[in-house]
Tab-separated table of C-alpha atoms in Angstrom:
chain	number	residue	atom	x	y	z
A	1	MET	CA	182.891	115.291	9.110
A	2	ASN	CA	180.083	117.345	10.925
A	3	MET	CA	176.750	117.353	9.153
A	4	VAL	CA	174.136	119.109	10.191
A	5	ASP	CA	170.719	118.255	8.661
A	6	ILE	CA	168.645	121.791	8.057
A	7	ASP	CA	164.921	121.043	9.743
A	8	ARG	CA	164.209	124.734	10.252
A	9	ALA	CA	161.758	126.935	8.192
A	10	SER	CA	160.513	125.089	4.854
A	11	VAL	CA	158.394	127.669	2.357
A	12	THR	CA	156.032	126.274	0.252
A	13	ASP	CA	157.025	127.053	-3.055
A	14	GLN	CA	155.524	125.195	-6.255
A	15	THR	CA	158.507	125.714	-8.197
A	16	THR	CA	161.298	124.493	-5.706
A	17	ASP	CA	162.753	121.137	-5.492
A	18	THR	CA	161.868	120.191	-1.842
A	19	GLU	CA	164.826	117.992	-1.219
A	20	SER	CA	166.069	118.074	2.268
A	21	THR	CA	169.531	120.290	2.759
A	22	THR	CA	172.469	119.787	4.479
A	23	ILE	CA	175.425	122.298	4.961
A	24	ASN	CA	178.805	121.769	6.661
A	25	ASN	CA	179.602	123.253	9.962
A	26	SER	CA	181.746	126.468	9.621
A	27	GLU	CA	184.222	125.315	12.545
A	28	ASP	CA	186.510	128.638	11.332
A	29	LYS	CA	183.793	130.867	12.434
A	30	VAL	CA	183.419	131.425	16.086
A	31	LEU	CA	180.780	133.858	17.166
A	32	ASN	CA	180.401	135.443	20.412
A	33	ILE	CA	176.732	133.986	21.256
A	34	VAL	CA	175.121	132.689	24.598
A	35	ASN	CA	174.215	129.508	25.122
A	36	ILE	CA	170.569	128.513	24.621
A	37	SER	CA	169.660	125.042	26.565
A	38	ALA	CA	167.362	123.057	25.134
A	39	VAL	CA	163.500	123.677	25.771
A	40	SER	CA	160.788	121.046	26.558
A	41	ASP	CA	157.736	121.794	25.003
A	42	GLY	CA	155.624	118.806	26.868
A	43	GLU	CA	152.608	117.999	24.983
A	44	LEU	CA	151.592	120.355	22.350
A	45	ARG	CA	147.741	120.280	21.297
A	46	ASN	CA	146.559	121.247	17.751
A	47	GLY	CA	144.819	124.762	18.324
A	48	LYS	CA	144.336	125.201	14.199
A	49	ASP	CA	141.676	123.137	13.532
A	50	LEU	CA	139.280	123.735	16.549
A	51	MET	CA	138.488	127.057	16.495
A	52	ASP	CA	136.502	127.011	19.781
A	53	SER	CA	140.024	126.204	21.293
A	54	LYS	CA	141.347	129.327	20.213
A	55	THR	CA	141.357	132.712	21.853
A	56	SER	CA	140.819	135.739	19.933
A	57	ILE	CA	143.751	137.900	18.654
A	58	VAL	CA	141.592	141.041	17.468
A	59	GLU	CA	143.699	144.156	18.484
A	60	PRO	CA	142.786	146.657	21.093
A	61	LYS	CA	141.760	149.853	19.770
A	62	TYR	CA	145.439	151.677	19.650
A	63	PRO	CA	145.634	155.090	18.666
A	64	ASP	CA	148.277	153.786	16.191
A	65	ASN	CA	147.461	155.085	12.599
A	66	LEU	CA	146.697	151.634	10.920
A	67	ASP	CA	147.136	153.279	7.123
A	68	ASP	CA	150.769	153.779	7.802
A	69	LEU	CA	152.437	150.767	8.915
A	70	THR	CA	155.971	152.122	8.501
A	71	ARG	CA	157.511	151.281	11.983
A	72	HIS	CA	156.860	147.298	11.268
A	73	PHE	CA	158.806	147.480	7.916
A	74	VAL	CA	161.828	148.836	9.831
A	75	TYR	CA	162.185	146.230	12.359
A	76	MET	CA	161.450	143.711	9.884
A	77	SER	CA	163.845	145.194	7.313
A	78	LEU	CA	166.505	144.948	10.391
A	79	SER	CA	165.728	141.451	11.043
A	80	LEU	CA	166.160	140.307	7.214
A	81	PHE	CA	169.457	142.052	7.548
A	82	ILE	CA	170.445	139.951	10.542
A	83	GLY	CA	169.287	137.100	8.572
A	84	TYR	CA	171.340	138.127	5.813
A	85	LYS	CA	174.396	138.348	8.031
A	86	ALA	CA	173.611	135.080	9.088
A	87	LEU	CA	173.610	133.793	5.674
A	88	LEU	CA	177.243	135.482	5.199
A	89	ILE	CA	178.545	132.978	7.656
A	90	ASN	CA	176.601	129.710	6.236
A	91	GLU	CA	173.764	129.922	8.575
A	92	THR	CA	169.846	129.525	7.916
A	93	PRO	CA	168.998	133.020	7.419
A	94	VAL	CA	166.286	133.211	9.907
A	95	ALA	CA	166.530	136.379	12.081
A	96	CYS	CA	164.509	138.715	14.534
A	97	LEU	CA	164.903	141.088	16.996
A	98	ILE	CA	163.264	142.100	20.573
A	99	LYS	CA	161.637	145.720	20.564
A	100	ASP	CA	160.188	147.009	23.945
A	101	GLU	CA	157.117	148.949	22.975
A	102	VAL	CA	157.044	151.403	26.078
A	103	THR	CA	160.598	152.705	25.290
A	104	ASP	CA	160.524	151.895	21.268
A	105	LYS	CA	164.120	150.686	21.775
A	106	ILE	CA	165.334	147.400	20.420
A	107	LEU	CA	166.561	145.010	23.358
A	108	SER	CA	167.883	142.113	21.771
A	109	ILE	CA	168.541	139.940	18.473
A	110	GLY	CA	168.658	136.250	17.197
A	111	TYR	CA	169.462	134.423	14.570
A	112	ASN	CA	169.755	130.676	13.576
A	113	PHE	CA	173.051	129.500	14.957
A	114	THR	CA	172.084	125.586	14.838
A	115	ASN	CA	174.907	124.812	12.313
A	116	ILE	CA	178.114	126.435	13.729
A	117	SER	CA	176.952	125.340	17.216
A	118	LEU	CA	175.974	121.749	16.214
A	119	ASN	CA	172.913	122.574	18.563
A	120	GLY	CA	169.266	121.692	16.842
A	121	THR	CA	167.601	124.422	19.779
A	122	GLN	CA	169.538	127.352	18.496
A	123	HIS	CA	166.979	129.251	16.691
A	124	ALA	CA	166.779	132.811	16.378
A	125	GLU	CA	163.875	133.520	18.790
A	126	LEU	CA	165.675	131.603	21.685
A	127	ILE	CA	168.817	133.107	21.263
A	128	ALA	CA	166.813	136.594	21.055
A	129	VAL	CA	164.868	135.543	24.366
A	130	LYS	CA	167.741	134.298	26.474
A	131	ARG	CA	169.371	137.322	26.603
A	132	LEU	CA	166.621	138.891	28.447
A	133	ILE	CA	164.922	136.068	30.603
A	134	ASP	CA	167.075	136.566	33.694
A	135	ASP	CA	166.263	140.414	33.544
A	136	PRO	CA	163.823	141.437	36.443
A	137	THR	CA	162.862	145.187	35.056
A	138	ILE	CA	161.705	143.876	31.754
A	139	ASN	CA	157.991	143.328	31.226
A	140	PHE	CA	157.828	140.693	28.611
A	141	LYS	CA	154.160	141.849	27.732
A	142	ASN	CA	155.499	144.928	26.836
A	143	LEU	CA	157.890	143.186	24.003
A	144	VAL	CA	157.270	142.257	20.289
A	145	LEU	CA	159.153	140.211	18.323
A	146	TYR	CA	160.072	140.525	14.607
A	147	VAL	CA	160.703	137.382	12.671
A	148	THR	CA	161.388	136.738	9.353
A	149	VAL	CA	159.610	133.360	9.247
A	150	GLU	CA	156.903	132.226	11.525
A	151	PRO	CA	158.260	130.600	15.034
A	152	CYS	CA	158.388	126.789	14.869
A	153	ILE	CA	156.077	124.863	17.468
A	154	MET	CA	159.396	124.943	19.803
A	155	CYS	CA	159.655	128.385	19.724
A	156	ALA	CA	156.150	129.593	19.829
A	157	SER	CA	155.887	127.446	22.859
A	158	PHE	CA	159.070	128.843	24.499
A	159	LEU	CA	157.778	132.329	23.725
A	160	ARG	CA	154.327	131.647	25.297
A	161	GLN	CA	156.147	130.451	28.350
A	162	CYS	CA	157.803	133.573	28.570
A	163	GLY	CA	154.969	135.735	28.092
A	164	ILE	CA	155.722	137.783	24.918
A	165	GLY	CA	153.686	140.264	24.351
A	166	LYS	CA	153.150	139.995	20.610
A	167	VAL	CA	154.853	138.262	17.815
A	168	ILE	CA	154.990	139.606	13.952
A	169	TYR	CA	156.366	137.243	11.225
A	170	GLY	CA	157.159	137.556	7.555
A	171	CYS	CA	156.692	133.960	5.544
A	172	GLY	CA	154.694	131.435	7.072
A	173	ASN	CA	156.616	127.995	8.035
A	174	ASP	CA	154.764	125.411	6.474
A	175	ARG	CA	156.523	122.393	7.956
A	176	PHE	CA	156.790	123.462	11.453
A	177	GLY	CA	154.730	126.706	11.822
A	178	GLY	CA	153.474	126.936	15.403
A	179	ASN	CA	151.500	130.287	14.981
A	180	GLY	CA	149.045	129.057	12.926
A	181	THR	CA	150.007	127.253	9.836
A	182	VAL	CA	150.734	123.910	11.301
A	183	LEU	CA	149.640	124.325	14.936
A	184	SER	CA	148.159	127.302	16.737
A	185	ILE	CA	150.326	127.292	19.856
A	186	HIS	CA	149.921	131.319	20.796
A	187	LEU	CA	146.184	130.814	20.870
A	188	ASP	CA	145.665	127.244	22.600
A	189	LYS	CA	143.360	127.376	25.200
A	190	ASN	CA	144.617	124.135	26.411
A	191	LEU	CA	147.963	125.674	27.428
A	192	LEU	CA	148.304	126.797	30.774
A	193	ASP	CA	150.381	130.302	29.701
A	194	ASP	CA	148.645	133.185	28.525
A	195	PRO	CA	148.161	133.321	24.727
A	196	TYR	CA	149.718	136.144	22.655
A	197	PRO	CA	148.592	137.654	19.327
A	198	SER	CA	150.511	136.818	16.238
A	199	PHE	CA	150.441	138.731	12.822
A	200	GLY	CA	152.079	137.407	9.819
A	201	GLY	CA	152.851	138.855	6.129
A	202	ILE	CA	154.813	141.802	6.823
A	203	MET	CA	157.518	141.812	4.119
A	204	ARG	CA	156.833	137.860	3.655
A	205	THR	CA	158.481	137.389	0.051
A	206	GLU	CA	161.641	139.066	1.284
A	207	GLY	CA	161.984	136.247	4.026
A	208	ILE	CA	161.015	133.600	1.345
A	209	GLN	CA	163.761	135.120	-0.949
A	210	LEU	CA	166.440	135.244	1.507
A	211	LEU	CA	165.768	131.972	2.634
A	212	ARG	CA	165.859	130.697	-1.356
A	213	ASN	CA	169.158	132.544	-1.480
A	214	PHE	CA	170.641	130.030	1.153
A	215	TYR	CA	168.889	126.775	-0.393
A	216	ILE	CA	170.607	127.131	-3.331
A	217	GLN	CA	173.943	126.984	-1.912
A	218	GLU	CA	176.021	123.731	-2.530
A	219	ASN	CA	177.561	121.671	0.104
A	220	GLU	CA	181.355	121.967	-0.922
A	221	SER	CA	182.733	119.716	2.123
A	222	ALA	CA	180.515	117.131	0.916
A	223	PRO	CA	181.921	114.113	-0.399
A	224	GLN	CA	180.526	114.238	-3.678
A	225	PRO	CA	178.655	117.553	-3.704
A	226	LYS	CA	175.386	117.620	-5.141
A	227	VAL	CA	174.760	120.024	-7.748
A	228	LYS	CA	171.456	121.900	-6.893
A	229	LYS	CA	168.920	122.104	-9.564
A	230	ASN	CA	166.493	125.149	-10.724
A	231	LYS	CA	169.082	127.853	-9.163
A	232	ASP	CA	167.045	130.322	-11.016
A	233	ILE	CA	165.338	131.769	-7.915
A	234	ASP	CA	165.183	135.326	-10.100
A	235	GLN	CA	162.650	133.630	-11.836
A	236	LYS	CA	160.232	131.828	-9.582
A	237	LEU	CA	157.019	132.871	-8.504
A	238	PHE	CA	155.787	133.145	-4.687
A	239	PRO	CA	153.111	131.310	-3.378
A	240	PRO	CA	149.921	132.600	-2.379
A	241	ASN	CA	149.636	135.523	0.246
A	242	GLU	CA	147.762	133.679	2.826
A	243	PHE	CA	146.591	134.869	6.595
A	244	ASN	CA	146.066	132.821	9.840
A	245	LEU	CA	143.727	135.408	10.637
A	246	THR	CA	139.749	135.913	10.225
A	247	LYS	CA	139.239	138.766	8.515
A	248	GLU	CA	138.341	140.622	11.774
A	249	GLU	CA	141.573	139.992	13.119
A	250	PHE	CA	143.403	140.976	10.112
A	251	VAL	CA	141.722	144.570	10.163
A	252	SER	CA	142.138	144.957	13.953
A	253	PHE	CA	146.007	145.102	12.913
A	254	TYR	CA	146.363	146.040	9.551
A	255	GLY	CA	143.552	148.097	8.941
A	256	SER	CA	140.009	148.165	6.748
A	257	GLY	CA	142.148	149.853	4.059
A	258	ARG	CA	144.030	146.557	3.178
A	259	GLU	CA	141.194	144.011	3.368
A	260	ASP	CA	141.655	143.607	-0.442
A	261	VAL	CA	145.065	141.930	0.200
A	262	TRP	CA	143.184	139.318	3.008
A	263	GLU	CA	140.768	138.694	-0.001
A	264	SER	CA	142.834	138.258	-3.103
A	265	HIS	CA	145.966	136.300	-1.776
A	266	ASP	CA	147.950	138.012	-4.754
A	267	LYS	CA	148.931	141.288	-2.994
A	268	GLU	CA	151.430	141.938	-0.415
A	269	ILE	CA	151.354	144.184	2.742
A	270	THR	CA	152.323	147.661	1.919
A	271	PRO	CA	153.728	150.148	4.749
A	272	THR	CA	151.378	152.812	3.230
A	273	ILE	CA	148.020	151.979	1.435
A	274	GLY	CA	148.415	152.305	-2.201
A	275	LYS	CA	152.255	152.951	-2.116
A	276	GLY	CA	154.928	150.230	-3.068
A	277	TYR	CA	158.370	150.248	-1.525
A	278	THR	CA	161.894	149.051	-1.737
A	279	LEU	CA	163.922	147.963	1.112
A	280	GLY	CA	166.008	151.194	0.967
A	281	ASP	CA	163.188	153.044	2.180
A	282	PHE	CA	163.536	151.805	5.417
A	283	ILE	CA	166.954	151.435	6.542
A	284	ASP	CA	170.589	152.463	5.676
A	285	LEU	CA	174.283	152.011	6.931
A	286	ASN	CA	173.759	154.120	9.778
A	287	VAL	CA	170.507	152.430	11.012
A	288	ALA	CA	171.995	148.937	10.822
A	289	ASN	CA	175.274	149.741	13.163
A	290	GLU	CA	172.647	150.968	15.583
A	291	VAL	CA	171.539	147.866	16.023
A	292	PRO	CA	172.734	146.166	19.456
A	293	PHE	CA	174.909	142.807	19.259
A	294	LEU	CA	175.007	143.000	15.403
A	295	GLU	CA	178.519	143.784	15.045
A	296	GLU	CA	179.790	142.445	18.170
A	297	GLU	CA	178.551	139.209	17.183
A	298	MET	CA	178.277	139.041	13.347
A	299	GLY	CA	181.267	141.259	12.207
A	300	LYS	CA	181.474	144.642	10.667
A	301	VAL	CA	178.334	145.925	8.551
A	302	ASP	CA	179.788	148.225	5.611
A	303	GLN	CA	178.217	149.837	2.844
A	304	ASP	CA	178.929	147.215	0.295
A	305	GLN	CA	176.942	144.573	2.270
A	306	ILE	CA	173.989	146.886	2.754
A	307	ASN	CA	174.336	147.061	-1.168
A	308	GLU	CA	174.381	143.483	-1.863
A	309	PHE	CA	171.304	142.973	0.590
A	310	PHE	CA	169.446	145.485	-1.067
A	311	HIS	CA	169.921	144.070	-4.593
A	312	LEU	CA	168.460	140.271	-3.213
A	313	PHE	CA	165.257	141.450	-3.346
A	314	TYR	CA	162.380	142.478	-5.735
A	315	ASP	CA	160.360	145.928	-5.327
A	316	ILE	CA	156.616	145.853	-4.370
A	317	THR	CA	154.433	147.961	-6.686
A	318	ASP	CA	151.952	150.737	-5.656
A	319	GLU	CA	149.626	147.995	-6.373
A	320	GLY	CA	150.848	145.350	-3.781
A	321	LYS	CA	152.310	143.334	-6.509
A	322	VAL	CA	155.989	142.046	-6.437
A	323	ASP	CA	158.013	143.638	-9.324
A	324	TYR	CA	159.054	140.711	-10.989
A	325	LEU	CA	160.558	142.918	-13.962
A	326	LYS	CA	163.198	144.075	-11.248
A	327	ARG	CA	166.578	142.496	-11.658
A	328	ILE	CA	167.831	141.108	-8.649
A	329	GLU	CA	170.926	139.109	-7.359
A	330	LYS	CA	171.627	135.783	-6.173
A	331	TYR	CA	173.774	135.395	-3.232
A	332	ASN	CA	177.126	133.397	-4.401
A	333	SER	CA	179.020	132.030	-1.274
A	334	LYS	CA	181.417	130.871	-3.610
A	335	LYS	CA	182.421	134.376	-5.321
A	336	ARG	CA	182.564	135.741	-1.628
A	337	LYS	CA	185.353	133.724	-1.021
A	338	LEU	CA	187.137	134.224	-4.164
A	339	SER	CA	186.600	138.117	-3.648
A	340	GLU	CA	188.135	137.255	0.155
A	341	VAL	CA	191.357	135.735	-1.112
A	342	THR	CA	191.565	138.636	-3.903
A	343	GLU	CA	191.638	141.245	-1.357
A	344	VAL	CA	194.184	139.107	0.772
């Protein structure tokens, strides 16, 4: 029996059982996916605790309106939907996309593929970059990677070696984070390749909630399936919102109007200052269908999937608070299998 340990992102949650999780390899699911070879990181030095070894990541004075971050939320929403599609095939729902800042086009997507491939290096970021690495026309400095969870140490090193322009992520990775939570691979001056700026916190609660929906699933193929405790993820609070940024770095990207988010630790970033949001504000079926490689590799996208995806998450209020009064749903792989059988 092929069993794969899930060693991807682990999100701090004081109300969550922290036991290690395993899931069965889904041999009946075969995707048209690129092969990722193992990447050797070499010796990685810790740049988090030694501030003098870190470069500055203050954003240059772009003409962008920092009061309106909607475009970042659109791309992160799409990354979350790609993660949801990974959840449907029993993969860890961590996903990303890569956008060209010059052309404003999505060039690539990636999603965890470790369980089906039985290859621990098949992380979302590596899959997304691998599509582009041999294209001589692409300038990696112009590329922005949007990923639902902070890159792990391996991926952070790979992104730096490739010369990625910028990384924007959702929630932190408390066990393996390579962009400031555990190690600051993206900024460490002791490493040879150029550093890259990284900013977290865009739709971080949605990134956490998507992972929660994965970790409550039971491994039905185990000899003695372990019943997961504390499945009431619709009643769990989120950990404090903390940033791996100085105040100056935070303001350079999120704008001075959001300083209270950096200071309070109990508010979320919103696309427009003083205005909340729901996922339906950013994507719909037409937008999802425009994402390259998505249907080709992960199957048809339909309105039922879009609706189920929306119902997994809380809204964020105008005050930047999670709307825990909203009734959300939990992904249920057993229910989906039963419905698929019924349809046949």
